[in-house]
């Protein structure tokens, strides 16, 4: 898996948009960008993924740069329950083979009242 | 999505003993993954467990220390053998939500928090 770089921590005011950046400059053409989060004492939770187009779901939006070397996860209206560690991961398209996923250190997002 | 149940959710164990963690999934999945999360750290993949074959271990993890069973498509166990305080971690079971091209989001159990005294 390509490596990713994320800030160690970020703060965001409750109700504001949280923008979490991720650099993946060595990403390959067949690799997706995935985002997960881990709320304290829980298992990681899948948020969203994308290949090259921007994606949006009920949880978040994912903006991928045109060169695909970086991306931003956007939580449009952060709440206290969004306080968690957010992991950005790149992994190959599922070819039916081995699907190892490597987690980096992630970004600890603290939503402040 | 897949619903994953792990047992035990937490345990306190004595040095030198072994503990088996169970992972039950509500649907049939080909691959299951076991992760370890040491205190304050990120997740580290221990092994991939395919039904009907030997588990594939990552560098630094061996079968004698972390034997894995995968008797069917919905169940797996991870045993932490001859435990030492360094094995105190959260152990997480994970599966791929959908299988096939253009898929691959992982779903995780809530984890099993082991404390070794």
mmCIF file of C-alpha atoms in Angstrom:
data_model
loop_
_atom_site.group_PDB
_atom_site.id
_atom_site.type_symbol
_atom_site.label_atom_id
_atom_site.label_comp_id
_atom_site.label_asym_id
_atom_site.label_seq_id
_atom_site.Cartn_x
_atom_site.Cartn_y
_atom_site.Cartn_z
ATOM 1 C CA UNK A 1 0.000 0.000 0.000
ATOM 2 C CA UNK A 2 1.147 3.563 -0.716
ATOM 3 C CA UNK A 3 1.984 5.606 2.344
ATOM 4 C CA UNK A 4 -0.064 8.547 3.515
ATOM 5 C CA UNK A 5 0.794 11.601 5.572
ATOM 6 C CA UNK A 6 -1.697 13.262 7.875
ATOM 7 C CA UNK A 7 -1.421 15.955 10.545
ATOM 8 C CA UNK A 8 -1.185 14.475 13.995
ATOM 9 C CA UNK A 9 -4.057 16.485 15.421
ATOM 10 C CA UNK A 10 -6.630 19.141 14.593
ATOM 11 C CA UNK A 11 -9.294 21.118 16.410
ATOM 12 C CA UNK A 12 -12.627 22.180 14.992
ATOM 13 C CA UNK A 13 -15.426 24.252 16.485
ATOM 14 C CA UNK A 14 -18.743 22.497 16.842
ATOM 15 C CA UNK A 15 -21.041 23.275 13.918
ATOM 16 C CA UNK A 16 -18.216 24.287 11.627
ATOM 17 C CA UNK A 17 -16.812 22.257 8.773
ATOM 18 C CA UNK A 18 -13.883 20.008 9.601
ATOM 19 C CA UNK A 19 -11.388 19.668 6.758
ATOM 20 C CA UNK A 20 -8.922 16.835 7.240
ATOM 21 C CA UNK A 21 -6.047 16.721 4.750
ATOM 22 C CA UNK A 22 -4.097 13.706 3.556
ATOM 23 C CA UNK A 23 -1.052 13.493 1.316
ATOM 24 C CA UNK A 24 -0.546 10.363 -0.788
ATOM 25 C CA UNK A 25 2.006 11.492 -3.328
ATOM 26 C CA UNK A 26 3.047 7.948 -4.320
ATOM 27 C CA UNK A 27 -0.458 6.718 -5.057
ATOM 28 C CA UNK A 28 -0.798 4.446 -8.077
ATOM 29 C CA UNK A 29 -3.419 4.666 -10.768
ATOM 30 C CA UNK A 30 -5.355 1.655 -9.476
ATOM 31 C CA UNK A 31 -5.370 2.692 -5.826
ATOM 32 C CA UNK A 32 -8.364 4.076 -4.007
ATOM 33 C CA UNK A 33 -8.362 6.575 -1.158
ATOM 34 C CA UNK A 34 -10.275 5.351 1.883
ATOM 35 C CA UNK A 35 -11.158 7.143 5.072
ATOM 36 C CA UNK A 36 -11.982 5.530 8.399
ATOM 37 C CA UNK A 37 -12.441 6.906 11.845
ATOM 38 C CA UNK A 38 -12.053 5.412 15.284
ATOM 39 C CA UNK A 39 -14.014 6.837 18.139
ATOM 40 C CA UNK A 40 -12.457 6.145 21.511
ATOM 41 C CA UNK A 41 -12.812 2.522 22.643
ATOM 42 C CA UNK A 42 -14.587 1.466 19.466
ATOM 43 C CA UNK A 43 -13.547 -0.386 16.330
ATOM 44 C CA UNK A 44 -12.737 1.715 13.239
ATOM 45 C CA UNK A 45 -15.682 2.822 11.133
ATOM 46 C CA UNK A 46 -15.647 3.160 7.353
ATOM 47 C CA UNK A 47 -16.515 6.685 6.178
ATOM 48 C CA UNK A 48 -16.000 7.035 2.446
ATOM 49 C CA UNK A 49 -13.720 6.138 -0.437
ATOM 50 C CA UNK A 50 -12.923 7.411 -3.923
ATOM 51 C CA UNK A 51 -10.697 6.877 -6.920
ATOM 52 C CA UNK A 52 -10.434 10.224 -8.699
ATOM 53 C CA UNK A 53 -13.814 11.895 -8.574
ATOM 54 C CA UNK A 54 -15.126 13.746 -5.554
ATOM 55 C CA UNK A 55 -17.501 11.685 -3.471
ATOM 56 C CA UNK A 56 -20.227 12.510 -0.985
ATOM 57 C CA UNK A 57 -22.321 10.386 1.307
ATOM 58 C CA UNK A 58 -24.406 10.908 4.414
ATOM 59 C CA UNK A 59 -21.328 11.134 6.600
ATOM 60 C CA UNK A 60 -18.821 13.217 4.668
ATOM 61 C CA UNK A 61 -17.410 14.503 1.410
ATOM 62 C CA UNK A 62 -14.124 13.448 -0.133
ATOM 63 C CA UNK A 63 -12.236 15.858 -2.351
ATOM 64 C CA UNK A 64 -9.377 14.357 -4.365
ATOM 65 C CA UNK A 65 -6.976 16.635 -6.229
ATOM 66 C CA UNK A 66 -6.691 16.267 -9.963
ATOM 67 C CA UNK A 67 -3.206 14.752 -9.690
ATOM 68 C CA UNK A 68 -4.533 12.428 -6.932
ATOM 69 C CA UNK A 69 -1.568 13.183 -4.725
ATOM 70 C CA UNK A 70 -3.694 14.526 -1.917
ATOM 71 C CA UNK A 71 -7.239 14.515 -0.635
ATOM 72 C CA UNK A 72 -9.422 16.199 1.958
ATOM 73 C CA UNK A 73 -12.159 14.683 4.045
ATOM 74 C CA UNK A 74 -14.857 17.191 4.873
ATOM 75 C CA UNK A 75 -17.291 16.836 7.747
ATOM 76 C CA UNK A 76 -19.715 19.655 6.865
ATOM 77 C CA UNK A 77 -21.096 20.369 10.332
ATOM 78 C CA UNK A 78 -18.888 18.827 12.984
ATOM 79 C CA UNK A 79 -20.499 17.653 16.205
ATOM 80 C CA UNK A 80 -18.945 16.528 19.463
ATOM 81 C CA UNK A 81 -19.590 12.944 18.400
ATOM 82 C CA UNK A 82 -17.196 13.435 15.494
ATOM 83 C CA UNK A 83 -14.266 13.610 17.905
ATOM 84 C CA UNK A 84 -12.139 10.664 16.824
ATOM 85 C CA UNK A 85 -8.952 9.569 15.099
ATOM 86 C CA UNK A 86 -9.353 9.770 11.321
ATOM 87 C CA UNK A 87 -7.314 7.453 9.124
ATOM 88 C CA UNK A 88 -6.558 8.069 5.450
ATOM 89 C CA UNK A 89 -5.563 4.905 3.590
ATOM 90 C CA UNK A 90 -4.747 4.057 0.001
ATOM 91 C CA UNK A 91 -5.238 0.553 -1.293
ATOM 92 C CA UNK A 92 -5.458 -1.186 -4.638
ATOM 93 C CA UNK A 93 -8.681 -1.867 -6.412
ATOM 94 C CA UNK A 94 -9.998 -5.267 -5.385
ATOM 95 C CA UNK A 95 -8.596 -7.700 -7.918
ATOM 96 C CA UNK A 96 -9.864 -10.739 -6.075
ATOM 97 C CA UNK A 97 -6.537 -11.251 -4.397
ATOM 98 C CA UNK A 98 -4.922 -10.195 -1.168
ATOM 99 C CA UNK A 99 -6.492 -7.088 0.349
ATOM 100 C CA UNK A 100 -4.151 -6.028 3.089
ATOM 101 C CA UNK A 101 -4.888 -2.596 4.544
ATOM 102 C CA UNK A 102 -2.189 -0.678 6.388
ATOM 103 C CA UNK A 103 -3.212 1.994 8.869
ATOM 104 C CA UNK A 104 -1.017 5.017 9.504
ATOM 105 C CA UNK A 105 -1.090 7.136 12.620
ATOM 106 C CA UNK A 106 -4.122 9.182 11.562
ATOM 107 C CA UNK A 107 -5.355 12.619 12.634
ATOM 108 C CA UNK A 108 -6.864 13.093 16.054
ATOM 109 C CA UNK A 109 -9.787 15.473 15.530
ATOM 110 C CA UNK A 110 -11.071 17.261 18.600
ATOM 111 C CA UNK A 111 -14.416 19.013 18.150
ATOM 112 C CA UNK A 112 -14.690 21.863 20.594
ATOM 113 C CA UNK A 113 -18.012 23.095 22.004
ATOM 114 C CA UNK B 1 -22.620 -3.664 5.938
ATOM 115 C CA UNK B 2 -21.396 -6.583 7.985
ATOM 116 C CA UNK B 3 -22.107 -6.940 11.694
ATOM 117 C CA UNK B 4 -19.212 -8.381 13.643
ATOM 118 C CA UNK B 5 -19.344 -9.677 17.183
ATOM 119 C CA UNK B 6 -16.243 -10.307 19.234
ATOM 120 C CA UNK B 7 -15.861 -12.161 22.492
ATOM 121 C CA UNK B 8 -14.610 -11.401 25.043
ATOM 122 C CA UNK B 9 -14.953 -7.635 24.907
ATOM 123 C CA UNK B 10 -12.294 -7.345 27.576
ATOM 124 C CA UNK B 11 -10.299 -9.587 29.866
ATOM 125 C CA UNK B 12 -7.527 -9.466 32.406
ATOM 126 C CA UNK B 13 -5.078 -12.313 32.038
ATOM 127 C CA UNK B 14 -2.120 -13.676 33.915
ATOM 128 C CA UNK B 15 1.336 -13.832 32.406
ATOM 129 C CA UNK B 16 2.031 -17.147 30.707
ATOM 130 C CA UNK B 17 -1.572 -18.028 29.988
ATOM 131 C CA UNK B 18 -3.343 -18.105 26.637
ATOM 132 C CA UNK B 19 -6.618 -16.543 25.573
ATOM 133 C CA UNK B 20 -8.799 -17.233 22.555
ATOM 134 C CA UNK B 21 -10.785 -14.422 20.987
ATOM 135 C CA UNK B 22 -13.824 -15.265 18.917
ATOM 136 C CA UNK B 23 -15.129 -13.341 15.926
ATOM 137 C CA UNK B 24 -18.596 -13.981 14.500
ATOM 138 C CA UNK B 25 -19.864 -12.304 11.323
ATOM 139 C CA UNK B 26 -23.509 -12.094 10.290
ATOM 140 C CA UNK B 27 -22.739 -12.983 6.669
ATOM 141 C CA UNK B 28 -20.403 -15.269 4.789
ATOM 142 C CA UNK B 29 -17.071 -13.679 3.951
ATOM 143 C CA UNK B 30 -14.015 -15.068 2.249
ATOM 144 C CA UNK B 31 -11.342 -13.144 4.109
ATOM 145 C CA UNK B 32 -11.152 -12.094 7.716
ATOM 146 C CA UNK B 33 -8.390 -9.984 9.196
ATOM 147 C CA UNK B 34 -6.985 -9.753 12.701
ATOM 148 C CA UNK B 35 -5.451 -6.479 13.893
ATOM 149 C CA UNK B 36 -3.693 -5.458 17.067
ATOM 150 C CA UNK B 37 -3.831 -1.971 18.537
ATOM 151 C CA UNK B 38 -1.367 -1.347 21.306
ATOM 152 C CA UNK B 39 -2.114 1.459 23.771
ATOM 153 C CA UNK B 40 -2.027 4.840 22.071
ATOM 154 C CA UNK B 41 -0.985 3.330 18.752
ATOM 155 C CA UNK B 42 -2.524 2.724 15.357
ATOM 156 C CA UNK B 43 -3.744 -0.627 14.087
ATOM 157 C CA UNK B 44 -1.262 -3.285 12.997
ATOM 158 C CA UNK B 45 -2.329 -6.215 10.847
ATOM 159 C CA UNK B 46 -1.514 -9.557 12.454
ATOM 160 C CA UNK B 47 -2.796 -11.952 9.817
ATOM 161 C CA UNK B 48 -5.329 -12.676 7.123
ATOM 162 C CA UNK B 49 -7.547 -15.697 7.678
ATOM 163 C CA UNK B 50 -9.073 -17.427 4.667
ATOM 164 C CA UNK B 51 -11.528 -20.239 5.106
ATOM 165 C CA UNK B 52 -10.009 -23.571 4.175
ATOM 166 C CA UNK B 53 -6.389 -22.479 4.190
ATOM 167 C CA UNK B 54 -3.640 -21.508 6.582
ATOM 168 C CA UNK B 55 -3.643 -17.942 7.812
ATOM 169 C CA UNK B 56 -1.145 -15.548 6.264
ATOM 170 C CA UNK B 57 0.896 -13.745 8.913
ATOM 171 C CA UNK B 58 2.500 -10.336 8.638
ATOM 172 C CA UNK B 59 6.106 -9.679 9.448
ATOM 173 C CA UNK B 60 6.701 -9.877 13.169
ATOM 174 C CA UNK B 61 3.800 -12.210 13.875
ATOM 175 C CA UNK B 62 4.079 -16.000 14.001
ATOM 176 C CA UNK B 63 1.604 -18.837 14.150
ATOM 177 C CA UNK B 64 2.991 -20.251 17.397
ATOM 178 C CA UNK B 65 2.228 -16.997 19.192
ATOM 179 C CA UNK B 66 -1.033 -16.121 17.415
ATOM 180 C CA UNK B 67 -2.673 -19.305 16.126
ATOM 181 C CA UNK B 68 -5.794 -18.615 14.072
ATOM 182 C CA UNK B 69 -8.682 -20.850 13.160
ATOM 183 C CA UNK B 70 -11.174 -20.271 10.365
ATOM 184 C CA UNK B 71 -13.568 -23.233 10.425
ATOM 185 C CA UNK B 72 -16.271 -21.652 8.252
ATOM 186 C CA UNK B 73 -17.195 -18.506 6.348
ATOM 187 C CA UNK B 74 -18.706 -16.685 9.327
ATOM 188 C CA UNK B 75 -16.350 -17.449 12.204
ATOM 189 C CA UNK B 76 -12.714 -17.146 13.236
ATOM 190 C CA UNK B 77 -10.657 -17.312 16.388
ATOM 191 C CA UNK B 78 -7.358 -15.727 17.351
ATOM 192 C CA UNK B 79 -5.401 -17.147 20.264
ATOM 193 C CA UNK B 80 -2.808 -15.059 22.061
ATOM 194 C CA UNK B 81 -0.430 -17.648 23.497
ATOM 195 C CA UNK B 82 1.911 -17.510 26.460
ATOM 196 C CA UNK B 83 0.944 -13.928 27.146
ATOM 197 C CA UNK B 84 3.234 -11.277 28.534
ATOM 198 C CA UNK B 85 2.428 -7.679 29.537
ATOM 199 C CA UNK B 86 3.611 -6.577 26.081
ATOM 200 C CA UNK B 87 0.583 -8.372 24.628
ATOM 201 C CA UNK B 88 -1.770 -5.962 26.386
ATOM 202 C CA UNK B 89 -3.673 -4.519 23.455
ATOM 203 C CA UNK B 90 -6.978 -4.285 21.725
ATOM 204 C CA UNK B 91 -7.413 -7.103 19.218
ATOM 205 C CA UNK B 92 -9.788 -6.387 16.353
ATOM 206 C CA UNK B 93 -11.464 -8.631 13.834
ATOM 207 C CA UNK B 94 -12.273 -7.189 10.425
ATOM 208 C CA UNK B 95 -13.947 -8.260 7.183
ATOM 209 C CA UNK B 96 -14.422 -6.784 3.751
ATOM 210 C CA UNK B 97 -17.969 -5.518 3.391
ATOM 211 C CA UNK B 98 -18.439 -6.553 -0.183
ATOM 212 C CA UNK B 99 -16.318 -8.698 -2.404
ATOM 213 C CA UNK B 100 -15.622 -8.011 -6.035
ATOM 214 C CA UNK B 101 -14.106 -5.221 -8.073
ATOM 215 C CA UNK B 102 -14.419 -1.608 -6.936
ATOM 216 C CA UNK B 103 -15.209 -2.580 -3.374
ATOM 217 C CA UNK B 104 -13.301 -3.180 -0.262
ATOM 218 C CA UNK B 105 -14.418 -1.135 2.694
ATOM 219 C CA UNK B 106 -13.538 -2.894 5.922
ATOM 220 C CA UNK B 107 -15.900 -3.474 8.800
ATOM 221 C CA UNK B 108 -14.571 -3.994 12.293
ATOM 222 C CA UNK B 109 -15.727 -5.585 15.460
ATOM 223 C CA UNK B 110 -15.685 -3.566 18.653
ATOM 224 C CA UNK B 111 -12.450 -5.178 19.691
ATOM 225 C CA UNK B 112 -11.242 -7.315 22.569
ATOM 226 C CA UNK B 113 -9.256 -5.372 25.137
ATOM 227 C CA UNK B 114 -6.687 -7.603 26.839
ATOM 228 C CA UNK B 115 -4.699 -6.620 29.880
ATOM 229 C CA UNK B 116 -1.890 -8.962 30.873
ATOM 230 C CA UNK B 117 -0.595 -8.731 34.417
#
